[in-house]
XYZ file of N, CA and C in Angstrom:
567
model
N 87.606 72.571 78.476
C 87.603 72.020 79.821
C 88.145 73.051 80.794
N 87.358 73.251 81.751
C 87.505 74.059 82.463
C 88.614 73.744 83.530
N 89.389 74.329 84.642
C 90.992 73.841 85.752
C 90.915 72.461 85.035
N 91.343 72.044 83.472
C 91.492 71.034 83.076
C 93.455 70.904 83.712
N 93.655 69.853 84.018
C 95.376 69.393 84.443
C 96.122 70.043 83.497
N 97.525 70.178 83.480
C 98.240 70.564 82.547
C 98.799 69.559 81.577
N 98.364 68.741 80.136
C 98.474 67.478 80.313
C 100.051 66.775 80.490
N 100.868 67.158 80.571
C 102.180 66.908 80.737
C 102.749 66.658 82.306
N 101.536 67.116 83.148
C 101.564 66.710 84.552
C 100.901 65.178 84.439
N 100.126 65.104 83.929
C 98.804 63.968 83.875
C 99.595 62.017 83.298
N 99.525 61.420 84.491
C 99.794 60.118 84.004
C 99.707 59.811 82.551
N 100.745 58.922 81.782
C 100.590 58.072 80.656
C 99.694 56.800 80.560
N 98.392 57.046 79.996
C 97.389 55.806 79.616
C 98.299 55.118 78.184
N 98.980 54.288 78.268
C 99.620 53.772 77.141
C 98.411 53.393 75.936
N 97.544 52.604 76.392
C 96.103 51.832 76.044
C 94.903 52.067 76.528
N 93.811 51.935 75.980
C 92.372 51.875 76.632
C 92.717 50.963 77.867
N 92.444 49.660 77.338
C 92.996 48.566 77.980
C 93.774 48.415 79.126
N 94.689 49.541 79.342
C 95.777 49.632 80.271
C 94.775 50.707 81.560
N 94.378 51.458 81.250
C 93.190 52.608 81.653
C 92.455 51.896 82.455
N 91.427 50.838 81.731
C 90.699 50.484 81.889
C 90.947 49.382 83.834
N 91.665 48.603 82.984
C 92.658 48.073 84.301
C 93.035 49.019 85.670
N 93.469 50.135 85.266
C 93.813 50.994 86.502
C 91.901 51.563 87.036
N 92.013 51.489 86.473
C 90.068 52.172 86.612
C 89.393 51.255 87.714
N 89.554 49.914 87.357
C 88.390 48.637 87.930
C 89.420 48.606 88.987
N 90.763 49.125 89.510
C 91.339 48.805 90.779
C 91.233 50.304 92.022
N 90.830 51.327 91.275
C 90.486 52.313 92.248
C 89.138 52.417 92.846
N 89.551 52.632 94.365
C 88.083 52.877 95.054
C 87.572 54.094 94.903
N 86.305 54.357 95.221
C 85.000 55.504 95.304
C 86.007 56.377 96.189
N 86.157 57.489 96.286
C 86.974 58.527 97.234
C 85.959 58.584 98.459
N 84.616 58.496 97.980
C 83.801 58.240 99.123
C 82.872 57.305 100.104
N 82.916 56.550 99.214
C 82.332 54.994 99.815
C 83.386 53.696 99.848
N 84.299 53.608 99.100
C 85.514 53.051 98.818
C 84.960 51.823 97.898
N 83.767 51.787 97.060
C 83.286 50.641 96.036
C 83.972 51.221 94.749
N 84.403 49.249 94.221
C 85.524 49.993 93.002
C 84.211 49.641 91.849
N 83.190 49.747 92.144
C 81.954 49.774 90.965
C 81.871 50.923 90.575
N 81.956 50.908 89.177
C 81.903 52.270 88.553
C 81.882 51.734 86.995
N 81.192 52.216 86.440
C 81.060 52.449 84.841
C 81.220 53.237 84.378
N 82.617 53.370 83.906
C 83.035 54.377 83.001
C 82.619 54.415 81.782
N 82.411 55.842 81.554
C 82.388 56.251 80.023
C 83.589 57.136 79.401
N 84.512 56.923 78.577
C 85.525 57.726 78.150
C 85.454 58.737 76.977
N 86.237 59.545 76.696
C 86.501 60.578 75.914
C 87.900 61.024 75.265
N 88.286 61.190 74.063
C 89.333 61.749 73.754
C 89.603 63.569 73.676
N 90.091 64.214 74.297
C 90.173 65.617 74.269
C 91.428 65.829 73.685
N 91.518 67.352 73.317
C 92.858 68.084 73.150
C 92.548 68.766 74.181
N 94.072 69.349 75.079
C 93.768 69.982 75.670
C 95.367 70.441 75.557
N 95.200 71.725 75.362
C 96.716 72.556 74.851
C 97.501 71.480 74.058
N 96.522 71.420 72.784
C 97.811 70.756 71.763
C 97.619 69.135 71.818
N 97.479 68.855 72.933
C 97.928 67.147 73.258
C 96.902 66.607 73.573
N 96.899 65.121 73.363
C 95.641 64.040 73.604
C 95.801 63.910 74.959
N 94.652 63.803 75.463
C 93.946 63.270 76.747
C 92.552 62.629 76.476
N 92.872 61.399 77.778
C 91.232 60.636 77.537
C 90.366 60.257 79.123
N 89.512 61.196 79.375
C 88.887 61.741 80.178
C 87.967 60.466 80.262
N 87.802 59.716 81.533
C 87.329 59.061 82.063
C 85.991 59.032 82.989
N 84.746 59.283 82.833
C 84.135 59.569 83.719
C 82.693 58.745 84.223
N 82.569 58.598 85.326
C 81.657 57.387 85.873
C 81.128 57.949 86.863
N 79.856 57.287 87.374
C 79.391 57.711 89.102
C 79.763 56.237 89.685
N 79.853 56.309 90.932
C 79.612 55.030 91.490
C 78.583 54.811 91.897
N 78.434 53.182 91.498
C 77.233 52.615 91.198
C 76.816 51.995 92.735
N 77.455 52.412 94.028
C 76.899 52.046 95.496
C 76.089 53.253 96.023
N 77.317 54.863 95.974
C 76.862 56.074 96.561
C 76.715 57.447 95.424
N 76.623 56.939 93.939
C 76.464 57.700 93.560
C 77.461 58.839 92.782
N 78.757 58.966 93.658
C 79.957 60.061 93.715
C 80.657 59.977 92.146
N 80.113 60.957 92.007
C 80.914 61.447 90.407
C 82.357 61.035 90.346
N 83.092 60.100 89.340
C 84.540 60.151 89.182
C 85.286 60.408 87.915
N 85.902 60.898 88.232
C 86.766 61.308 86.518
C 88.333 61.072 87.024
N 88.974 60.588 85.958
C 89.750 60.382 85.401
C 90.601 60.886 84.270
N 91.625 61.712 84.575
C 92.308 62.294 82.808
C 93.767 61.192 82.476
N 94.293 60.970 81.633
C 95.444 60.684 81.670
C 96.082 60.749 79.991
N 97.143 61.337 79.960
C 97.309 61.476 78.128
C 97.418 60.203 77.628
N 97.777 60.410 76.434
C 97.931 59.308 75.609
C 98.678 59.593 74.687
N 99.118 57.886 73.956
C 100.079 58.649 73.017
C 99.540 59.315 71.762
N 100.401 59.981 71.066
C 100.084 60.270 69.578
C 99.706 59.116 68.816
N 100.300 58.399 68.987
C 100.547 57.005 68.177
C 99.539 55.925 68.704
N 98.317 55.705 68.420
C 97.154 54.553 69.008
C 98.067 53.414 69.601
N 97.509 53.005 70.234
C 98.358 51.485 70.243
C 97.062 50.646 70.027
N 96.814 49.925 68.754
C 96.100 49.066 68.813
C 95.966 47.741 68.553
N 94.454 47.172 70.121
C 94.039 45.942 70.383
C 95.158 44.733 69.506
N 95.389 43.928 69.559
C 95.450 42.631 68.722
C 94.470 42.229 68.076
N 94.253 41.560 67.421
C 93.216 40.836 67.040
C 93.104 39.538 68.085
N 94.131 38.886 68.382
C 93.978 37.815 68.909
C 95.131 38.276 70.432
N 95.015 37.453 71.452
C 95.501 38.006 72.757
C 95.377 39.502 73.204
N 95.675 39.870 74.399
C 96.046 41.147 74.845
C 97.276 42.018 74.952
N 97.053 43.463 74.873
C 98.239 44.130 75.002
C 98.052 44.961 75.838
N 98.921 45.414 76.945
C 98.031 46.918 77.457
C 99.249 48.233 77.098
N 100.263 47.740 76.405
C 101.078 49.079 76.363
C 102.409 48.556 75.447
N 102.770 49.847 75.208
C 104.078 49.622 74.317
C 105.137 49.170 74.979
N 106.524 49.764 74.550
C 107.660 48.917 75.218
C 108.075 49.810 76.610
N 107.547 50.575 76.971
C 107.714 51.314 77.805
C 106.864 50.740 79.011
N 107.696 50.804 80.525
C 106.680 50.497 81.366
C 105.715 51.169 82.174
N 104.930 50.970 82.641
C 103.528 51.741 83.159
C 103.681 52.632 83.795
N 102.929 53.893 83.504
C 103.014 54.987 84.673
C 101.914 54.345 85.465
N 100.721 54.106 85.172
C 99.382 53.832 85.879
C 100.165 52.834 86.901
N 100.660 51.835 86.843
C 100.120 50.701 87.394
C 102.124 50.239 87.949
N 101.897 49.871 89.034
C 103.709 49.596 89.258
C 103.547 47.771 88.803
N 104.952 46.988 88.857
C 105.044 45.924 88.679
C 104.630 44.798 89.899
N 104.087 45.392 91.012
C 103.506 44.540 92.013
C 102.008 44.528 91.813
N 101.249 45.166 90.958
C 99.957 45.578 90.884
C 100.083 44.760 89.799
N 100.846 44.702 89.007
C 100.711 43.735 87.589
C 100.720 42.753 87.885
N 101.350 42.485 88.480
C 101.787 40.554 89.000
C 100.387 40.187 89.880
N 100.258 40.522 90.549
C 98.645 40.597 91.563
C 97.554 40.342 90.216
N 97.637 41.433 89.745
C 96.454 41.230 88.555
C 96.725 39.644 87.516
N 97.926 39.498 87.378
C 98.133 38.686 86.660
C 97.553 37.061 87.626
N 97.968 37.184 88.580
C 97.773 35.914 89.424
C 96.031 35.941 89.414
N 95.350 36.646 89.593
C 93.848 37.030 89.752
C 93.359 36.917 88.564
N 93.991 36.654 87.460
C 93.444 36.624 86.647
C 93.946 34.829 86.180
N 94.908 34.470 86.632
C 95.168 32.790 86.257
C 93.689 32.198 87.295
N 94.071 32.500 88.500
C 92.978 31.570 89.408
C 91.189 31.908 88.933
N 91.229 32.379 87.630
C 89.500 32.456 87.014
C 89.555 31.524 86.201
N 90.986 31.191 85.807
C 90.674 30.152 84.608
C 90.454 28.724 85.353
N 90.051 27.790 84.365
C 89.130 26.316 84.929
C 90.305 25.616 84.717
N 89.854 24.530 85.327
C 90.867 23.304 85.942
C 91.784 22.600 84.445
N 92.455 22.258 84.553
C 93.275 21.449 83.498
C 92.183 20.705 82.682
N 91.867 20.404 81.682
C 91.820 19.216 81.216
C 89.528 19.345 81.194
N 89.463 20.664 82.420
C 87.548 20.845 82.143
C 87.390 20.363 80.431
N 85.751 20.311 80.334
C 85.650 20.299 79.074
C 84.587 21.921 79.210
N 84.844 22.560 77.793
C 84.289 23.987 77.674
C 83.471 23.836 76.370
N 82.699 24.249 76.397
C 82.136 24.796 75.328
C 83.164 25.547 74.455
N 82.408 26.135 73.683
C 83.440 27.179 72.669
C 83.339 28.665 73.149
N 82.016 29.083 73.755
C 82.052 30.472 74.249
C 82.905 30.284 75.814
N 82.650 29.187 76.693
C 83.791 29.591 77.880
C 85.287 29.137 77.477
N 85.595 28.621 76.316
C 87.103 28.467 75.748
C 87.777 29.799 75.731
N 86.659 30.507 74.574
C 87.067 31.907 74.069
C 87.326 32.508 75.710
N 86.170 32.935 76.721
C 86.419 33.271 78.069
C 87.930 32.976 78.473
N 88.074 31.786 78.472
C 88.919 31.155 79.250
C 90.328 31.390 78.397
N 90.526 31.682 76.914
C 91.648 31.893 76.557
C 91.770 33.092 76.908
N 90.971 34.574 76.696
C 91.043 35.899 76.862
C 91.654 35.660 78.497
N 91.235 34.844 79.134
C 91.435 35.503 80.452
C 93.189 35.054 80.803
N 92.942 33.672 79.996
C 95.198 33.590 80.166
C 96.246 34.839 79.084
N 95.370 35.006 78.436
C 95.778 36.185 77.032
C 96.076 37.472 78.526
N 95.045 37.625 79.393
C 95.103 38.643 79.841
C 96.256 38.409 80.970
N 96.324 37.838 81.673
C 97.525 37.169 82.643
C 98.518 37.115 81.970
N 98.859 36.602 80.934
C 100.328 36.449 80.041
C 100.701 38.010 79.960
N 100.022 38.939 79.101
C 99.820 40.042 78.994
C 100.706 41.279 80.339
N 99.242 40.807 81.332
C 100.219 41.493 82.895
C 101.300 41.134 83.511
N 102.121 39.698 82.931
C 103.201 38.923 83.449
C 104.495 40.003 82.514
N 103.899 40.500 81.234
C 104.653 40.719 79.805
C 105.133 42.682 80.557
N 104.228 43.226 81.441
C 104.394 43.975 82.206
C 104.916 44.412 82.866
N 105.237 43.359 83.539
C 106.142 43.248 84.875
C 107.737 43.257 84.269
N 107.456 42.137 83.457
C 108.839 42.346 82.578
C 109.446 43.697 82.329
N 108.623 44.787 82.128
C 109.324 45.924 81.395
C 110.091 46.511 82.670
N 109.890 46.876 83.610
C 110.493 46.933 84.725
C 111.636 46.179 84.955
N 112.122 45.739 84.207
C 113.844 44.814 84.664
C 114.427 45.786 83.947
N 115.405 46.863 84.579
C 116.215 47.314 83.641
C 116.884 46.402 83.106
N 117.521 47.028 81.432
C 119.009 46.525 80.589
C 119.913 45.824 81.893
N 120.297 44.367 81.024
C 121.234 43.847 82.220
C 120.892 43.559 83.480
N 119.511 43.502 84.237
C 119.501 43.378 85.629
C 119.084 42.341 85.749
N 118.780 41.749 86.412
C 118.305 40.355 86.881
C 117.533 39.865 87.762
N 116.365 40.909 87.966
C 115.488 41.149 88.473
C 114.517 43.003 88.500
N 113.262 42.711 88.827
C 112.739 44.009 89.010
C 113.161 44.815 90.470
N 113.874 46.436 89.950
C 114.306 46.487 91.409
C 113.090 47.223 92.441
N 113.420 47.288 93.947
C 112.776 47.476 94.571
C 112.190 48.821 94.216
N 112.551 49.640 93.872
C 111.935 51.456 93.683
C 111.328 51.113 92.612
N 110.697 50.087 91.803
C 109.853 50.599 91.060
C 108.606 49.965 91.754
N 108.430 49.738 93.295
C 106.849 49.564 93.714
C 106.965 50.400 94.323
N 105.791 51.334 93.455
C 105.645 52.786 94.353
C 104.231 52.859 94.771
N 103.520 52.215 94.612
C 102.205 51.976 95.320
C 102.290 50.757 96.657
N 101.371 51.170 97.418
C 101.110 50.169 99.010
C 100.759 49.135 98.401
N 99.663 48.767 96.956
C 99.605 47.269 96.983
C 100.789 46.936 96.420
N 101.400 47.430 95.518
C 102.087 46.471 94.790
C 103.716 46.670 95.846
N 103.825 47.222 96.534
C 104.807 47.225 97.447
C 104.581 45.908 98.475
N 103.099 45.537 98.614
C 102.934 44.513 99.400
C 103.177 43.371 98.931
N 103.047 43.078 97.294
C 103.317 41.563 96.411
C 104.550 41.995 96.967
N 105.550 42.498 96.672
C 107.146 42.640 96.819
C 107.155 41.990 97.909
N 106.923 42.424 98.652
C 107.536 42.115 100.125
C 106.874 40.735 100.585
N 105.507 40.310 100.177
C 105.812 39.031 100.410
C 106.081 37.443 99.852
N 107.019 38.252 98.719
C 107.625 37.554 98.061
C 108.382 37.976 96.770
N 109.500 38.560 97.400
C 110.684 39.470 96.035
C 110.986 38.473 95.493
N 111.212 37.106 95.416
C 111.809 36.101 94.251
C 110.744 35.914 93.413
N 109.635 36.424 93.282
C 108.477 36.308 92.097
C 108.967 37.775 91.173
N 109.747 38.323 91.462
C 110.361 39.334 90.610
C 111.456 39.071 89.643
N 112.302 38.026 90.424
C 113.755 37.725 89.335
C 112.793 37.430 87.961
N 113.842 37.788 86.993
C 113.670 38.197 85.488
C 113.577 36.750 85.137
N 114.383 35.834 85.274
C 114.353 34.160 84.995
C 113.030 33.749 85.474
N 112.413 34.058 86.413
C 111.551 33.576 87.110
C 109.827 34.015 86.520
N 110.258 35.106 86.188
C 108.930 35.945 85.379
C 108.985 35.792 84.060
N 109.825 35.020 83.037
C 110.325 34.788 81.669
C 109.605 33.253 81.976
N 110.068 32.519 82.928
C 109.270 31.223 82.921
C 107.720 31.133 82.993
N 107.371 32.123 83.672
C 106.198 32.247 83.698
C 105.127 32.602 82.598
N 106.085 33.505 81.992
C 105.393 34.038 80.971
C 105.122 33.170 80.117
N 105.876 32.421 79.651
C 106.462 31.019 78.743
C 105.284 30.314 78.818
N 105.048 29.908 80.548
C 104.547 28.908 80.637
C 103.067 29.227 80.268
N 102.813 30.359 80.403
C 101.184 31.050 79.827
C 101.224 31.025 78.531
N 101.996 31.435 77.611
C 102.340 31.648 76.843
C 101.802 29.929 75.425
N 102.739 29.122 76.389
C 102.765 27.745 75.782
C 101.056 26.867 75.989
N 100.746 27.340 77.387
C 98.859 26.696 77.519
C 97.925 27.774 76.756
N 98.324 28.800 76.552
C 97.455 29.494 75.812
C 97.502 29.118 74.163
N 98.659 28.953 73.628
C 98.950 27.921 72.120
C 98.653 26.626 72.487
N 98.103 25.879 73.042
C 97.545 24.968 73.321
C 96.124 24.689 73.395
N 95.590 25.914 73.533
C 94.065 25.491 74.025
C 93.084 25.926 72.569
């Protein structure tokens, strides 16, 4: 790879999964459509894994790539629910971007009590699997002992914007209930 990054400069992709997520939330640099179909790759590049991301957008065309390392160590899928990363919290993605995703991803699921088939069940559990998941996120961001996520870890404009309009969706009690409560309808359904 040619002016390939140095990969030790280059964001931590914990997961495909986690990647993938940061991927479907960036716009076109030139049209600003977040349509894009990526195709990925694993490289070495001096020694170390990297997984090279690359798509056109599907409005204007504009080539996009993506590098970000990874670990040595796979982290892999579940069989059953989602994961997007180890115990460490996200370089990609801050804890206001998680919580956003997480809420966007409860309001797809169907009303209490719908009746589903078995293929929109499966839908419909993956998609609380995936919300529990980004709630499980946010969590990692509470330092040891704190009692809430603090303000410096929204270092992006969106997720600086969940913060601000509304920092009590951050306390640690408050995001533990939540999780719970996904947690408990998803063993339910």
């Amino acid at each position: 790879m040619r002016g390939a990054a140095v990969p030790q400069s280059l964001p931590l992709a914990r997961s495909n999964a986690e990647a993938r997520v940061f991927l479907r939330l960036q716009p076109c640099h030139v049209c600003g459509s977040k349509d894009c179909a990526f195709d990925s790759a694993v490289l070495r590049v001096d020694g170390e894994l990297v997984g090279r991301y690359r798509g056109g957008c599907a409005v204007c065309g504009a080539e996009r790539e993506y590098l970000f390392r990874i670990p040595e160590q796979v982290l892999v899928p579940p069989a059953e629910g989602v994961r997007f990363g180890d115990e460490r919290p996200s370089q990609l993605l801050d804890p206001g971007v998680w919580l956003w995703y997480s809420d966007r991803c409860a309001r797809r699921l169907p009303e209490p009590g719908a009746a589903l088939d078995d293929s929109r069940r499966r839908t419909a559990r993956h998609t609380l699997a995936t919300a529990l998941a980004a709630v499980e996120e946010v969590l990692k961001f509470v330092p040891a002992g704190a009692s809430a996520v603090p303000a410096t870890a929204f270092t992006s404009v969106d997720g600086r914007a969940v913060y601000e309009r509304e920092p009590g969706r951050f306390d640690a009690a408050r995001l533990a209930a939540l999780r719970d409560h996904y947690a408990s309808t998803l063993a339910s359904w």
